[in-house]
Short mmCIF file of C-alpha atoms in Angstrom, two decimals:
data_model
loop_
_atom_site.label_atom_id
_atom_site.label_comp_id
_atom_site.label_asym_id
_atom_site.label_seq_id
_atom_site.Cartn_x
_atom_site.Cartn_y
_atom_site.Cartn_z
CA MET N 85 173.06 68.45 17.94
CA GLU N 86 172.97 64.20 18.27
CA VAL N 87 175.74 62.24 18.95
CA THR N 88 176.48 58.45 19.62
CA ILE N 89 177.63 57.84 23.34
CA THR N 90 180.82 55.48 23.61
CA ASN N 91 182.97 54.21 26.07
CA GLU N 92 185.94 55.88 24.53
CA ASN N 93 183.77 59.52 24.26
CA PHE N 94 182.12 59.80 27.45
CA GLU N 95 183.96 61.31 29.66
CA GLU N 96 184.93 64.27 27.45
CA LEU N 97 181.44 64.79 26.32
CA LYS N 98 180.22 64.95 30.05
CA ASN N 99 183.02 67.33 31.17
CA GLY N 100 182.44 69.02 28.04
CA SER N 101 181.90 72.98 28.18
CA THR N 102 178.13 72.40 26.44
CA PRO N 103 175.25 70.58 28.86
CA LEU N 104 175.11 67.18 27.96
CA VAL N 105 172.37 64.85 28.10
CA VAL N 106 172.51 61.20 26.98
CA ASP N 107 169.70 58.63 26.04
CA PHE N 108 170.14 55.29 27.27
CA TRP N 109 168.53 52.64 25.26
CA ALA N 110 168.91 49.21 23.48
CA GLU N 111 166.96 48.25 20.18
CA TRP N 112 164.78 45.91 21.71
CA CYS N 113 163.10 48.39 24.21
CA GLY N 114 159.30 49.53 23.26
CA PRO N 115 159.52 52.33 25.15
CA CYS N 116 162.92 53.41 23.78
CA LYS N 117 161.42 53.20 20.43
CA MET N 118 158.76 55.88 21.68
CA ILE N 119 160.94 58.56 22.84
CA SER N 120 163.31 58.28 20.56
CA PRO N 121 162.17 60.47 17.57
CA ILE N 122 161.06 63.22 20.36
CA VAL N 123 164.79 63.07 21.91
CA SER N 124 166.06 63.50 18.36
CA GLN N 125 162.85 66.39 17.81
CA LEU N 126 164.85 68.30 20.98
CA ALA N 127 168.11 68.44 19.94
CA GLU N 128 167.25 69.67 16.81
CA GLU N 129 164.98 72.02 18.67
CA TYR N 130 167.95 72.40 21.63
CA ASP N 131 170.89 72.74 18.98
CA GLY N 132 173.89 74.91 20.03
CA LYS N 133 172.84 75.05 23.54
CA ILE N 134 172.83 71.31 24.59
CA ILE N 135 174.19 68.43 23.37
CA VAL N 136 172.37 64.59 22.98
CA GLY N 137 173.99 61.86 23.27
CA LYS N 138 172.34 58.46 22.40
CA CYS N 139 174.12 56.12 24.50
CA ASN N 140 173.43 51.67 23.08
CA VAL N 141 173.83 50.44 26.74
CA GLU N 142 174.44 46.99 24.32
CA GLU N 143 177.13 48.41 22.58
CA ALA N 144 178.86 50.62 25.33
CA GLU N 145 178.29 48.34 28.96
CA ASP N 146 181.14 50.38 30.44
CA VAL N 147 179.35 53.43 30.36
CA ALA N 148 175.75 52.24 31.23
CA ALA N 149 177.62 50.41 34.09
CA GLN N 150 179.09 53.58 35.19
CA MET N 151 175.87 55.71 35.33
CA GLY N 152 173.92 52.81 37.23
CA ILE N 153 171.48 52.46 35.18
CA ARG N 154 169.13 49.82 35.66
CA ASN N 155 166.45 50.44 33.46
CA ILE N 156 165.55 52.12 30.56
CA PRO N 157 164.81 54.03 28.53
CA THR N 158 166.98 56.78 31.19
CA LEU N 159 168.15 60.56 30.14
CA ILE N 160 170.77 61.90 32.57
CA PHE N 161 171.77 65.64 31.89
CA PHE N 162 175.22 66.41 32.87
CA LYS N 163 176.12 70.45 33.61
CA ASP N 164 179.86 70.83 33.83
CA GLY N 165 180.62 66.85 34.39
CA GLN N 166 178.51 65.97 36.79
CA GLU N 167 174.72 64.30 36.99
CA VAL N 168 172.03 67.13 37.60
CA ASP N 169 168.80 65.40 36.96
CA ARG N 170 167.69 61.74 35.17
CA HIS N 171 164.07 60.91 34.00
CA VAL N 172 162.95 57.05 33.90
CA GLY N 173 161.28 55.58 31.66
CA ALA N 174 159.06 57.17 28.35
CA GLY N 175 157.69 60.35 28.67
CA SER N 176 155.75 63.31 26.86
CA LYS N 177 157.71 65.50 24.67
CA GLN N 178 156.43 68.12 27.31
CA ILE N 179 157.67 66.73 30.56
CA LEU N 180 161.20 65.71 28.09
CA GLN N 181 160.89 69.28 26.81
CA LYS N 182 160.81 70.72 31.17
CA LYS N 183 163.70 68.66 32.19
CA PHE N 184 165.64 69.89 28.69
CA GLU N 185 164.32 74.04 29.76
CA ALA N 186 165.29 72.95 33.42
CA ASN N 187 169.27 71.70 32.69
CA ILE N 188 170.46 73.77 29.84
#
């Protein structure tokens, strides 16, 4: 399942019972555009096992600042409200899928 992360819903999703991965991105970011289809495909493949959130860093500045986002794309994996893994930069489907498998 893929959802839009906002300043208002981040804490609720992060602290939910289903693991969460947040894709921090921006419209102008080339590498973000490269991995976006991969992240969406993984969201479909892992539907029901993990929630995939898309967080536009320009629209949810509070969330980006809270998580210390300095470079995009950045994927952060959460379990039980805690960050358990982070991937910065573009990556192949194989690399990102290993991260998903390790964190569900």
